[in-house]
PDB file of C-alpha atoms and ligand atoms in Angstrom:
ATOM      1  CA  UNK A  20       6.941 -11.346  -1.497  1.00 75.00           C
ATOM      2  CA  UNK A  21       4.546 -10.582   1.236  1.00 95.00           C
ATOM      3  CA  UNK A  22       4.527 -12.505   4.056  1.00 97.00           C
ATOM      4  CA  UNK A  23       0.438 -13.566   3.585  1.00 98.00           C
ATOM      5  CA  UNK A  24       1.237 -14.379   0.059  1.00 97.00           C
ATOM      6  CA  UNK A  25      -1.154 -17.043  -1.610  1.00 97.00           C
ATOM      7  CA  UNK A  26      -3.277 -17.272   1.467  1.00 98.00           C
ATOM      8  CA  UNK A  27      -7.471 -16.872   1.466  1.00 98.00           C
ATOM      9  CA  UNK A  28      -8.945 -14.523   4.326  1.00 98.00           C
ATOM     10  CA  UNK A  29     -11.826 -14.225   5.618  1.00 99.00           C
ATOM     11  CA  UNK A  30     -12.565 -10.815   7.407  1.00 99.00           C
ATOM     12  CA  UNK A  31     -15.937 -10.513   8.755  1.00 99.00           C
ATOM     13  CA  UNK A  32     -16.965  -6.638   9.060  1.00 99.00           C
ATOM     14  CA  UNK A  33     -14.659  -5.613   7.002  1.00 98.00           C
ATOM     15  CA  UNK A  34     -16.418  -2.756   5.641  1.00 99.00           C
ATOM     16  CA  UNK A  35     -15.968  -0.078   8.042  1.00 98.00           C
ATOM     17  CA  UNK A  36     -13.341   0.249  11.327  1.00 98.00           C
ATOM     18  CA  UNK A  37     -11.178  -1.727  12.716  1.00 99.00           C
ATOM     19  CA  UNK A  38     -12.210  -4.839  10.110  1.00 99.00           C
ATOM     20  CA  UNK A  39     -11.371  -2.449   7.338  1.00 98.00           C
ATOM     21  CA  UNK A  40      -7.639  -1.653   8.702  1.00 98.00           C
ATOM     22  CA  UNK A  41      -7.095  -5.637   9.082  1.00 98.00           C
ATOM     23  CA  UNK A  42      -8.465  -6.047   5.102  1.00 98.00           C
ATOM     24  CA  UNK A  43      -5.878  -3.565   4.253  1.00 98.00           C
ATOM     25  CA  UNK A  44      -3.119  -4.879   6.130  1.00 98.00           C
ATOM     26  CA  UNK A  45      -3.644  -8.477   5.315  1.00 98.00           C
ATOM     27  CA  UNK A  46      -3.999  -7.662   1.126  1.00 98.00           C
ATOM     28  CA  UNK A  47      -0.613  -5.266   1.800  1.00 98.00           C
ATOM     29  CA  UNK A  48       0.828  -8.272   2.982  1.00 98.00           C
ATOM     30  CA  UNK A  49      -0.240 -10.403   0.437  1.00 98.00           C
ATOM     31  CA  UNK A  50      -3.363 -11.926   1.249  1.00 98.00           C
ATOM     32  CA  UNK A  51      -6.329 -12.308  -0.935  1.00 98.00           C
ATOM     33  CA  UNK A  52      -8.928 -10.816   1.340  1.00 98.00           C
ATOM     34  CA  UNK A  53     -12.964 -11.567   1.400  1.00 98.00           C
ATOM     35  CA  UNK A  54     -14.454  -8.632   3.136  1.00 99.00           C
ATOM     36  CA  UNK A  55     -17.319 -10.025   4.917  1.00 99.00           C
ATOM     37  CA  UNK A  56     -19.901  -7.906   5.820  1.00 99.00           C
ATOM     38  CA  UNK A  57     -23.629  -7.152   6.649  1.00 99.00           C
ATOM     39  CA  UNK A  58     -23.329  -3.870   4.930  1.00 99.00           C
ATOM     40  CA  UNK A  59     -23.070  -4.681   0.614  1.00 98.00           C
ATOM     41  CA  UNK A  60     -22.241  -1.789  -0.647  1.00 98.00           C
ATOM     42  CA  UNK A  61     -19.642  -0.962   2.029  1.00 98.00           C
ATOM     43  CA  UNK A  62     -18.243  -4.111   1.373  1.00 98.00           C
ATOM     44  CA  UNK A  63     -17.108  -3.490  -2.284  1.00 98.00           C
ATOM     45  CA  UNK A  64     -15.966  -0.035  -1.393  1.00 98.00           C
ATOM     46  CA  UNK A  65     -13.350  -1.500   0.795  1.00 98.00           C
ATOM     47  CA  UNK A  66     -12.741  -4.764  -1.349  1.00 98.00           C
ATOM     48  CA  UNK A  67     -12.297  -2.340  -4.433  1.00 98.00           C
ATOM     49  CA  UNK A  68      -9.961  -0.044  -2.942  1.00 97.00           C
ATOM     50  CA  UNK A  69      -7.357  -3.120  -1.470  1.00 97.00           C
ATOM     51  CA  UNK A  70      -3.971  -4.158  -2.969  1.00 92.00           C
ATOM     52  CA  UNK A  71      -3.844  -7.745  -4.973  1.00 88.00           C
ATOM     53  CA  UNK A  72      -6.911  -9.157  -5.169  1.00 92.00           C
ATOM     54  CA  UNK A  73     -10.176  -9.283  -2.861  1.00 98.00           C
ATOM     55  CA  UNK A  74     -13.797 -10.229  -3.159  1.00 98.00           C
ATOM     56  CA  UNK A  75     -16.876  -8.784  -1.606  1.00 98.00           C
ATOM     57  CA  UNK A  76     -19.643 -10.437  -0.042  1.00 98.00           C
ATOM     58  CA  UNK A  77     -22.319  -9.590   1.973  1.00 99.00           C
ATOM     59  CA  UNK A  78     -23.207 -11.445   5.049  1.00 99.00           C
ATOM     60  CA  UNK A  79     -25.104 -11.643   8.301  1.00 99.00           C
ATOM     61  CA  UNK A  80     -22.950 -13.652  10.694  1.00 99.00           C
ATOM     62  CA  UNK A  81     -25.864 -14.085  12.556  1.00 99.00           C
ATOM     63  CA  UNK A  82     -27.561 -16.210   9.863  1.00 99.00           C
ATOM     64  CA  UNK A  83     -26.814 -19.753   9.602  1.00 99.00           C
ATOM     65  CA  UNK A  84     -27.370 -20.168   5.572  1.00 99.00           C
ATOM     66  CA  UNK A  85     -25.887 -17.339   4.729  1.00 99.00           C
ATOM     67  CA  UNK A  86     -22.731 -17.996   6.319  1.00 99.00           C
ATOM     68  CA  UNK A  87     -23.258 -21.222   4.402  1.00 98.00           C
ATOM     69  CA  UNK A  88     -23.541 -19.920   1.197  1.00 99.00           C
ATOM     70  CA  UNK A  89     -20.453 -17.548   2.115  1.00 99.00           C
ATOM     71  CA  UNK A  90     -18.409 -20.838   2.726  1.00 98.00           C
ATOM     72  CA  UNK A  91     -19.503 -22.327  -0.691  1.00 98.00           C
ATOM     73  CA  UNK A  92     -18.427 -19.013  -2.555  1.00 98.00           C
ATOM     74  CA  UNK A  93     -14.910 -19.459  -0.731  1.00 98.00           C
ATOM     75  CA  UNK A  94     -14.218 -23.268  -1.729  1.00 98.00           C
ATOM     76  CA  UNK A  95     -16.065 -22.543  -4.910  1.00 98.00           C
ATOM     77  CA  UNK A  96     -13.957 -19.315  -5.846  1.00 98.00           C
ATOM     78  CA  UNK A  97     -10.936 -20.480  -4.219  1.00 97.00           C
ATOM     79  CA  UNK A  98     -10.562 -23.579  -3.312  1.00 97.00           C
ATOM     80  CA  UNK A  99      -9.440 -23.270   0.185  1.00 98.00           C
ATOM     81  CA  UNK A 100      -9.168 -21.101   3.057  1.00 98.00           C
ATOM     82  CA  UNK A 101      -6.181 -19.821   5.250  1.00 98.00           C
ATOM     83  CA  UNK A 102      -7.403 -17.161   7.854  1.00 99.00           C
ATOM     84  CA  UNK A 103     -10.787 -16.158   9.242  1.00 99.00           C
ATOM     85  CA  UNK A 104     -10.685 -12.934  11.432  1.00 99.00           C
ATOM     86  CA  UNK A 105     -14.032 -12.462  13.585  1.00 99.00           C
ATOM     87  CA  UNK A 106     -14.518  -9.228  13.411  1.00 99.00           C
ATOM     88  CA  UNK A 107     -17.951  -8.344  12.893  1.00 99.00           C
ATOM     89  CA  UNK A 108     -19.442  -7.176  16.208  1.00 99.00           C
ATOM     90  CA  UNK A 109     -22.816  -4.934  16.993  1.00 99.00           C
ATOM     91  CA  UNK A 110     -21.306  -2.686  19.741  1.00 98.00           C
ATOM     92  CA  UNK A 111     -23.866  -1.048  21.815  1.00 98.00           C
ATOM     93  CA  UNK A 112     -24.432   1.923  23.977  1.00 98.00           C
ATOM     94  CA  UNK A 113     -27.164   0.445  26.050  1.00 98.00           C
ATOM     95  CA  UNK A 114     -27.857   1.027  30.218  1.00 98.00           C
ATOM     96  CA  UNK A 115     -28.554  -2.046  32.033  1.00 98.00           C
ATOM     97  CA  UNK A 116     -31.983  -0.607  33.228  1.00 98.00           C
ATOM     98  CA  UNK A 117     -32.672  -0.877  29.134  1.00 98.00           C
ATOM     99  CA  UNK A 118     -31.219  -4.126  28.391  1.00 98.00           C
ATOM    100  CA  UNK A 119     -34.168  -6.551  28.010  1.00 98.00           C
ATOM    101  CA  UNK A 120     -33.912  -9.943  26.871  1.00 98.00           C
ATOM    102  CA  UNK A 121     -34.565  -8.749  22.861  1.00 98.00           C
ATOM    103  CA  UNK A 122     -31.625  -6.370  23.225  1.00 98.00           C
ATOM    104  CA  UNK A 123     -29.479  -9.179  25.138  1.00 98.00           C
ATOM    105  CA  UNK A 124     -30.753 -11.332  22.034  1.00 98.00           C
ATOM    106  CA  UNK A 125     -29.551  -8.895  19.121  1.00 98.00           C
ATOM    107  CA  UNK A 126     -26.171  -9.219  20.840  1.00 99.00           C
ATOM    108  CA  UNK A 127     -25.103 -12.754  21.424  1.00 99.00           C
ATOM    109  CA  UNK A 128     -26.519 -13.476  17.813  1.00 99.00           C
ATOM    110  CA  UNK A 129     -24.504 -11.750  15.759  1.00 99.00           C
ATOM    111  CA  UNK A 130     -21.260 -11.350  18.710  1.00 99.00           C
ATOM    112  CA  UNK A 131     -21.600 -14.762  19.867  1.00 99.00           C
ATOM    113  CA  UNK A 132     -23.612 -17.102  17.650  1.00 99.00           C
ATOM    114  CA  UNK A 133     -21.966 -15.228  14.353  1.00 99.00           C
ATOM    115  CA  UNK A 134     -18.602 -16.024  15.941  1.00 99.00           C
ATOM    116  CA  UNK A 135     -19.634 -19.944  16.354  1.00 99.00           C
ATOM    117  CA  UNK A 136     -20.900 -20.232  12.874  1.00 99.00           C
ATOM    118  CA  UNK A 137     -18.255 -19.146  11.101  1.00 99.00           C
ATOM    119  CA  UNK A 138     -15.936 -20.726  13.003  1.00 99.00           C
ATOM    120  CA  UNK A 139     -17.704 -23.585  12.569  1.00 98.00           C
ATOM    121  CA  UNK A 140     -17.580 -23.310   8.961  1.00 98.00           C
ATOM    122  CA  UNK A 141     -13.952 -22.172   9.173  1.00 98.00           C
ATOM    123  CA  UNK A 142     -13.018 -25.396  11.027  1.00 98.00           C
ATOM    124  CA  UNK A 143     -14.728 -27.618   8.367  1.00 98.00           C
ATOM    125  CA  UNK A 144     -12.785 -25.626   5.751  1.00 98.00           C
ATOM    126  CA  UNK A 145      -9.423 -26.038   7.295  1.00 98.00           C
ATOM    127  CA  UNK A 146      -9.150 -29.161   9.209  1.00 98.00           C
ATOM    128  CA  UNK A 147      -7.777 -31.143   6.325  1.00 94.00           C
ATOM    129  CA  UNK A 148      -5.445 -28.908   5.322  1.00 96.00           C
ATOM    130  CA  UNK A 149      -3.169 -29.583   7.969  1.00 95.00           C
ATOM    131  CA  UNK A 150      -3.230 -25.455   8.441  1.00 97.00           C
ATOM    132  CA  UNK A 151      -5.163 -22.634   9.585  1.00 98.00           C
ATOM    133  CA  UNK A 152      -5.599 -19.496  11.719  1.00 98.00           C
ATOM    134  CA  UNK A 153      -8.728 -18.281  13.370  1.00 99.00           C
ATOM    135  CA  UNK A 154      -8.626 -14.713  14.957  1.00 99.00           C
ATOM    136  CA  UNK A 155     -10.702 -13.246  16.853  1.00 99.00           C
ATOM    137  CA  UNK A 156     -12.084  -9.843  18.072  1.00 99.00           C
ATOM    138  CA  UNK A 157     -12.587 -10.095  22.155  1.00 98.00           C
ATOM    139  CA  UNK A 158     -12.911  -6.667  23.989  1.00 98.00           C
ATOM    140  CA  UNK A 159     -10.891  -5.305  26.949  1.00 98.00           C
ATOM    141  CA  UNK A 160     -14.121  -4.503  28.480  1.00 98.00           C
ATOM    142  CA  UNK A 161     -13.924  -8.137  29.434  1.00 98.00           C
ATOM    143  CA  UNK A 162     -11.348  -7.122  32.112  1.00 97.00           C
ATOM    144  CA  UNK A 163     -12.908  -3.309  32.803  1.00 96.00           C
ATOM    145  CA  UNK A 164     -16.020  -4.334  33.089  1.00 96.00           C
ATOM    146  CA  UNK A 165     -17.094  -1.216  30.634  1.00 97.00           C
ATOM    147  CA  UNK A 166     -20.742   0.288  31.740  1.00 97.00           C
ATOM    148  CA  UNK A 167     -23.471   0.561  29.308  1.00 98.00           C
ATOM    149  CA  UNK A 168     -22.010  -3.039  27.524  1.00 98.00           C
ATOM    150  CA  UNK A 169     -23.576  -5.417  29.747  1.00 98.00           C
ATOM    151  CA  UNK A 170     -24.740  -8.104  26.825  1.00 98.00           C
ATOM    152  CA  UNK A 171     -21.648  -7.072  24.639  1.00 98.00           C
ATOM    153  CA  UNK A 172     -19.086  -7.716  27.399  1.00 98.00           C
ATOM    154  CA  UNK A 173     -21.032 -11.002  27.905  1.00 98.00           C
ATOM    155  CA  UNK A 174     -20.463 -12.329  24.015  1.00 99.00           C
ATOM    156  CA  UNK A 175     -16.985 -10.929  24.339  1.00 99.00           C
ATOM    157  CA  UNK A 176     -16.645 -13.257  27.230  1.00 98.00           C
ATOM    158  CA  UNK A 177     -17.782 -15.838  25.692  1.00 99.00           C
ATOM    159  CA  UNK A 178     -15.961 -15.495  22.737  1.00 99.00           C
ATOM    160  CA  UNK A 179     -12.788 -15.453  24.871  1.00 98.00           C
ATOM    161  CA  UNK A 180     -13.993 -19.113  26.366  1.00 99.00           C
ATOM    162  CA  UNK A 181     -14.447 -20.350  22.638  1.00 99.00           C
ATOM    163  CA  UNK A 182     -11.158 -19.317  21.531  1.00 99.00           C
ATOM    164  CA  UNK A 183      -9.356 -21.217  24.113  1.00 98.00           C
ATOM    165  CA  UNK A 184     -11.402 -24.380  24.226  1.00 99.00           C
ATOM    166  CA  UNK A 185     -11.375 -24.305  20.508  1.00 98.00           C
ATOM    167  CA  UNK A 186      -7.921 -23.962  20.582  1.00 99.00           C
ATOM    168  CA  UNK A 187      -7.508 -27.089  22.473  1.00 98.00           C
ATOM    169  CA  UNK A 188      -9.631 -29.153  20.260  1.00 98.00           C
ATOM    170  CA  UNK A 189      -8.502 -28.086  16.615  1.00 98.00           C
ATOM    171  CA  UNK A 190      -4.862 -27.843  17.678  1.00 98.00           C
ATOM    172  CA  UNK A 191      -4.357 -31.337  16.100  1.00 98.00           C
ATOM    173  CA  UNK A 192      -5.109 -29.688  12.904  1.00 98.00           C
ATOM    174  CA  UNK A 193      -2.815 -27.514  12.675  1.00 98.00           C
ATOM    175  CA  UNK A 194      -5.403 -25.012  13.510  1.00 98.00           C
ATOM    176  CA  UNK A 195      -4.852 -22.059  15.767  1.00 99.00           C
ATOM    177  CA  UNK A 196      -7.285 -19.988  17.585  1.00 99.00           C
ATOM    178  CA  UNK A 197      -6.550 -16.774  19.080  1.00 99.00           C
ATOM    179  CA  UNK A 198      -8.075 -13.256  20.449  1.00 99.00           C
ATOM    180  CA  UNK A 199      -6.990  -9.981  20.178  1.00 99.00           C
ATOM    181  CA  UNK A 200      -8.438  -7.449  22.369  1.00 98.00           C
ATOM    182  CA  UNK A 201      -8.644  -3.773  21.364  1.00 98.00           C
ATOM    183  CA  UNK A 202      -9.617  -1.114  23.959  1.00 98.00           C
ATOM    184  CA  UNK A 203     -11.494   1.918  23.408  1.00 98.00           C
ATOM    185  CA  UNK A 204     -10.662   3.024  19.591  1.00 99.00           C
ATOM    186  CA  UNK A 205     -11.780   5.336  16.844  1.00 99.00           C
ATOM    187  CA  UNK A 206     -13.428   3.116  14.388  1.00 99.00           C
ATOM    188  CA  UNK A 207     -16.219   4.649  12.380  1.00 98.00           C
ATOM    189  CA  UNK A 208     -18.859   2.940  14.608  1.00 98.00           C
ATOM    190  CA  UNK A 209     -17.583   4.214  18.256  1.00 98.00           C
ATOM    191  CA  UNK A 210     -16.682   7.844  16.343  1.00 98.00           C
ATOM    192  CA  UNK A 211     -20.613   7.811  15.558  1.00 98.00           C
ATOM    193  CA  UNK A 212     -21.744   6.910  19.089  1.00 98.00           C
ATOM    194  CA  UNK A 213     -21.367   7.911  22.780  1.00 98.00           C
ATOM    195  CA  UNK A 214     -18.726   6.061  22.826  1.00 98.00           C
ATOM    196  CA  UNK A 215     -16.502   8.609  21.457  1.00 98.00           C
ATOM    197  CA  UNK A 216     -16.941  11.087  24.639  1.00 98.00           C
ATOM    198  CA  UNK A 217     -14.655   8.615  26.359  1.00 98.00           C
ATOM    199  CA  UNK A 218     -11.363   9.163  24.716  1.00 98.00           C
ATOM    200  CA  UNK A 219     -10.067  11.594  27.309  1.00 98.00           C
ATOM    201  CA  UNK A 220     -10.933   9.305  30.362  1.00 98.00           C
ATOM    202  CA  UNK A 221      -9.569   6.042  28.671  1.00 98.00           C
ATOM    203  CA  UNK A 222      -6.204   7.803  28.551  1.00 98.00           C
ATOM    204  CA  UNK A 223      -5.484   8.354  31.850  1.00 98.00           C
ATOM    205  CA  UNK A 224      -6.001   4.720  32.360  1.00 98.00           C
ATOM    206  CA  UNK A 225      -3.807   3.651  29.645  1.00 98.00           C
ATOM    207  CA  UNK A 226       0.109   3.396  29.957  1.00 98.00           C
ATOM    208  CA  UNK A 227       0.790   5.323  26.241  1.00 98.00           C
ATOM    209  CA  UNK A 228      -0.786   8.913  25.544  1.00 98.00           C
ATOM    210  CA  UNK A 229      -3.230   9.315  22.929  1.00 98.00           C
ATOM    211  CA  UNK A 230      -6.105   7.473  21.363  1.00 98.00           C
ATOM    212  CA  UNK A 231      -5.933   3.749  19.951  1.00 98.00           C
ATOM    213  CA  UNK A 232      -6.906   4.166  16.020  1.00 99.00           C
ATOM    214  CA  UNK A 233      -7.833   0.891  13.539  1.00 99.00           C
ATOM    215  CA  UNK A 234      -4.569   0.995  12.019  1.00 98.00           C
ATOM    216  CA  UNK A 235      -2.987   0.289  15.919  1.00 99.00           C
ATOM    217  CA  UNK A 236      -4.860  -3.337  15.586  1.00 99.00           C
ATOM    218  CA  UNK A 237      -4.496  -4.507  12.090  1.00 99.00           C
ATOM    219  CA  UNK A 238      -1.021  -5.390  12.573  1.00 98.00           C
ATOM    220  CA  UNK A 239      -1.413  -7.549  15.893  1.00 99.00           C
ATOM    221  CA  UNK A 240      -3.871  -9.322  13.509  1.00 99.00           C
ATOM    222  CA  UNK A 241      -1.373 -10.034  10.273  1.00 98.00           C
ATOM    223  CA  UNK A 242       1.135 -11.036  12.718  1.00 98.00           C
ATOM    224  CA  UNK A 243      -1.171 -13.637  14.050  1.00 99.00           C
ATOM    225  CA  UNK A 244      -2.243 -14.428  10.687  1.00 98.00           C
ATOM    226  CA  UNK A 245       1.532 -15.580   9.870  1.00 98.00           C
ATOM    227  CA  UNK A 246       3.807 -18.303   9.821  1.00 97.00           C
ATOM    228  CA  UNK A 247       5.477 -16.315  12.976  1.00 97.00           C
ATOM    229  CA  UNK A 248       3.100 -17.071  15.294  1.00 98.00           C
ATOM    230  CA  UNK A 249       2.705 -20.806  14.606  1.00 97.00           C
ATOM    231  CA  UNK A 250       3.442 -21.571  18.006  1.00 98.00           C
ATOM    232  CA  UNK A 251       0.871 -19.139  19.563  1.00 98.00           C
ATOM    233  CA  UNK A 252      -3.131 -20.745  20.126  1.00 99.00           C
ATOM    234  CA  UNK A 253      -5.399 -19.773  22.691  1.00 99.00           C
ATOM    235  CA  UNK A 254      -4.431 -16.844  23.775  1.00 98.00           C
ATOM    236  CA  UNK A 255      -5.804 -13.578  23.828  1.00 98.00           C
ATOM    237  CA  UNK A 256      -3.051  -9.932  23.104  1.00 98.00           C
ATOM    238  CA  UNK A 257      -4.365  -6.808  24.589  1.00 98.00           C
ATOM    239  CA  UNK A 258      -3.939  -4.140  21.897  1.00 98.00           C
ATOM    240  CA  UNK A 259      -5.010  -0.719  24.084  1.00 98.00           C
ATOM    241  CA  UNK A 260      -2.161   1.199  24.894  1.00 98.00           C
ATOM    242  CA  UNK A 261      -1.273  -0.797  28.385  1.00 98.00           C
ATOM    243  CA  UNK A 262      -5.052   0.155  29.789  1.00 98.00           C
ATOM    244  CA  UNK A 263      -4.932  -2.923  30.996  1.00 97.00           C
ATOM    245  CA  UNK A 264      -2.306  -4.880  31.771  1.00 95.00           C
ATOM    246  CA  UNK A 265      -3.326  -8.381  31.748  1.00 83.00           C
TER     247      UNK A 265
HETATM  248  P1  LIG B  21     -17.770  -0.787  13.623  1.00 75.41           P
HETATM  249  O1  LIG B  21     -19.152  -0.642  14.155  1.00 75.41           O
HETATM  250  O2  LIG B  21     -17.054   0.448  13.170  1.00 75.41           O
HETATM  251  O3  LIG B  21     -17.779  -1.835  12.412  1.00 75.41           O
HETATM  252  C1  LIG B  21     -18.405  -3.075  12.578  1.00 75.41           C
HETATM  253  C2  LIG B  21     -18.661  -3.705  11.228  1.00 75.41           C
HETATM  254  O4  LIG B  21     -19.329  -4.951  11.454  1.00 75.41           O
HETATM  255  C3  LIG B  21     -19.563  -2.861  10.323  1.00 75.41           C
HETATM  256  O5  LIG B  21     -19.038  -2.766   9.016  1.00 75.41           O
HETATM  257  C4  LIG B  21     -20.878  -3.621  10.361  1.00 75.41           C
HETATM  258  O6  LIG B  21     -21.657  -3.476   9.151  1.00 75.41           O
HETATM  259  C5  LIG B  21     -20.416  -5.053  10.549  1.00 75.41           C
HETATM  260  N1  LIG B  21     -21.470  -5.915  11.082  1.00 75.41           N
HETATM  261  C6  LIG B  21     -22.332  -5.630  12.097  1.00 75.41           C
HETATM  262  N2  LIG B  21     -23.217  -6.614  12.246  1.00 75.41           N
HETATM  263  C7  LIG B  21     -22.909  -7.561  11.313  1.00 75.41           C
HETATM  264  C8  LIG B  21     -23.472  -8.808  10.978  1.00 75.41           C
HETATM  265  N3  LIG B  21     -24.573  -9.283  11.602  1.00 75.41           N
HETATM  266  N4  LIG B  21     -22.905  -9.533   9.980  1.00 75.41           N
HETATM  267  C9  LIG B  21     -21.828  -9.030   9.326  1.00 75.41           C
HETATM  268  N5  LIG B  21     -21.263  -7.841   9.584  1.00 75.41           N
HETATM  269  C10 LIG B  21     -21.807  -7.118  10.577  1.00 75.41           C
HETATM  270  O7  LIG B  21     -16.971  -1.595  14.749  1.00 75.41           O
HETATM  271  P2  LIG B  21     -15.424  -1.509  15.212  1.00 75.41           P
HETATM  272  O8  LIG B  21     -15.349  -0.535  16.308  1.00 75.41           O
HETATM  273  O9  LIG B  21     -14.530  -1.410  14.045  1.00 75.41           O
HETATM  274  O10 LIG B  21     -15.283  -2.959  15.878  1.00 75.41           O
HETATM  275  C11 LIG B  21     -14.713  -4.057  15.203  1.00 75.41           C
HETATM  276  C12 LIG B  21     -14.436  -5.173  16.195  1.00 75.41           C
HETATM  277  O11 LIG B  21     -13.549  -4.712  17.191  1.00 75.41           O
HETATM  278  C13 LIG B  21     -15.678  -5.666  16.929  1.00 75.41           C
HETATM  279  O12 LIG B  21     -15.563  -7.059  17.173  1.00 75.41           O
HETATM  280  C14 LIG B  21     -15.623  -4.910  18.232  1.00 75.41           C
HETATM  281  O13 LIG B  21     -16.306  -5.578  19.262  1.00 75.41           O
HETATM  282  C15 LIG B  21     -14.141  -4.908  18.465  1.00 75.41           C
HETATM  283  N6  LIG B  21     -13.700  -3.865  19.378  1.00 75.41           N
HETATM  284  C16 LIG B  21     -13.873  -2.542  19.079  1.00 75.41           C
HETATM  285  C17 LIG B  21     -13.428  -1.572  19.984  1.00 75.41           C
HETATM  286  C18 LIG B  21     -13.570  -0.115  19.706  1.00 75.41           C
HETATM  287  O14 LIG B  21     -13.424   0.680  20.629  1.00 75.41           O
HETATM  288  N7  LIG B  21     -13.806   0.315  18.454  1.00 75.41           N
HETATM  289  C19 LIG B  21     -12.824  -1.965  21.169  1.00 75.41           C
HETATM  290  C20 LIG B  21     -12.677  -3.320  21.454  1.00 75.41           C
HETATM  291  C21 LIG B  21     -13.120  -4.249  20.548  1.00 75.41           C
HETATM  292  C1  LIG B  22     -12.626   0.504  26.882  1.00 75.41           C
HETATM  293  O1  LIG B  22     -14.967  -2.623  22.924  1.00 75.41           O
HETATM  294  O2  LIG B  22     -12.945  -1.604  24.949  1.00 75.41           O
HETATM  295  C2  LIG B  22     -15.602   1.525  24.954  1.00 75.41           C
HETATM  296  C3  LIG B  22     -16.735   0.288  23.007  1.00 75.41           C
HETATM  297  N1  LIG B  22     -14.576   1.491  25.850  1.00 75.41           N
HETATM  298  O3  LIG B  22     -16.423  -1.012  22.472  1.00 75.41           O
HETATM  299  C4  LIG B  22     -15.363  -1.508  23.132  1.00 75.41           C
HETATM  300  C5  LIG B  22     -13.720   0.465  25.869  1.00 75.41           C
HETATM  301  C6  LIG B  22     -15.746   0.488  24.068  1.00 75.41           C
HETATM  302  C7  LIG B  22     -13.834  -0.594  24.986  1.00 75.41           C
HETATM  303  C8  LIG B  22     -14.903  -0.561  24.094  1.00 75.41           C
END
């Protein structure tokens, strides 16, 4: 008996990265796992390949009626929801000198504004059931200040503020909030960008050798997702090999 069992996730970009490892992790323990993502057809390739069952659908967090409709397929198909993991992020490789107010724009809605609507949804879903776990994705470029981020450290920021004054105000639900915060891993997005020329300089800033992969995250996630960490809300776990140490 896994430790998830019987319990509806949510896992918004779930079909690639970091959001795939946490769809894995949560079906392994039992969950039954709606990968949420932008990307369709990556969707059901991951929602396919999971233990138990899981459901694909395709979503722009950034889109106020379709994370509607997403919410309607949930209570619909399921009758209830457990976890919602914010995931889904656009993470950029963009100077400062290039970051104009479009490009700032592109970032907070999907990093910021997709983060308030489904939570928003989430909340709606869960408040009467007494129960409920909200996770989400910050960034330790919050603390390092990470060049060539500016607008994506800003939503990460922000979703840092949400998840503790959320936390305050759904508490009497039963509802917790939380953040994890990965630093510099190899998910299929940073492996495809200039991101990935960073490895070796993260590493002498962390405390542990080597290079933080998906799999490192997923199970910071589950445990949050569990009846272990009911006594946990509004706090944010730094998952990056003691780069910072917060
Ligand atoms: P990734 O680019 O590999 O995957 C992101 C996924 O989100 C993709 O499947 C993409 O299709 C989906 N997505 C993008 N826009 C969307 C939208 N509008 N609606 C729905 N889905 C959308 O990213 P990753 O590196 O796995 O990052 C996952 C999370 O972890 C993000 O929140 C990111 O900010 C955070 N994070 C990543 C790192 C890192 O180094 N990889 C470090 C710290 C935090
Ligand atoms: C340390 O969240 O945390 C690069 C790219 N370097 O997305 C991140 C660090 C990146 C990070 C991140």
């Amino acid at each position: 008996m896994g430790r998830l069992e019987n319990r509806v996730a949510i896992v918004t970009g779930g079909a690639q990265g970091i959001g795939e490892a946490i769809c894995r992790r949560l079906a392994d323990d039992g969950a039954t796992v709606v990968v949420a993502d932008i990307n369709g057809e990556g969707s059901v390739a991951v929602a396919t390949g999971l233990s138990g069952s899981a459901v694909a659908f395709q979503v722009d967090v950034g889109d106020a009626d379709e994370v509607a409709a997403l919410f309607a397929m949930v209570q619909e198909d399921f009758g209830h929801l457990d976890i919602l993991v914010n995931n889904a992020a656009i993470v950029p490789f963009t100077p400062w000198e290039d970051v104009d107010f479009e490009e700032w724009r592109r970032i907070q809605r999907v990093n910021l504004d997709g983060v308030f609507l489904m939570s928003r949804g989430a909340y709606e879903a869960m408040k009467d059931q007494g129960k409920g776990r909200i996770i989400n994705m910050c960034s330790n470029t919050v603390f390092a200040g990470t060049p060539n981020m500016a607008a994506y450290v800003a939503a990460k920021g922000g979703v840092l503020g949400l998840t503790r004054a959320m936390a305050t105000e759904v508490g009497g639900y039963g509802i917790t909030v939380n953040a994890v915060s990965p630093g510099l891993t190899a998910s299929a997005g940073v492996l495809a960008s200039p991101h990935q020329e960073a490895f070796g300089f993260v590493e002498t800033l962390q405390a542990l050798d080597g290079r933080g992969e998906p799999e490192d995250i997923a199970p910071t996630v589950a445990f949050l997702a569990s009846d272990d960490a009911r006594w946990i809300t509004g706090q944010l776990i730094n998952v990056d090999g003691g780069h910072i140490r917060h």
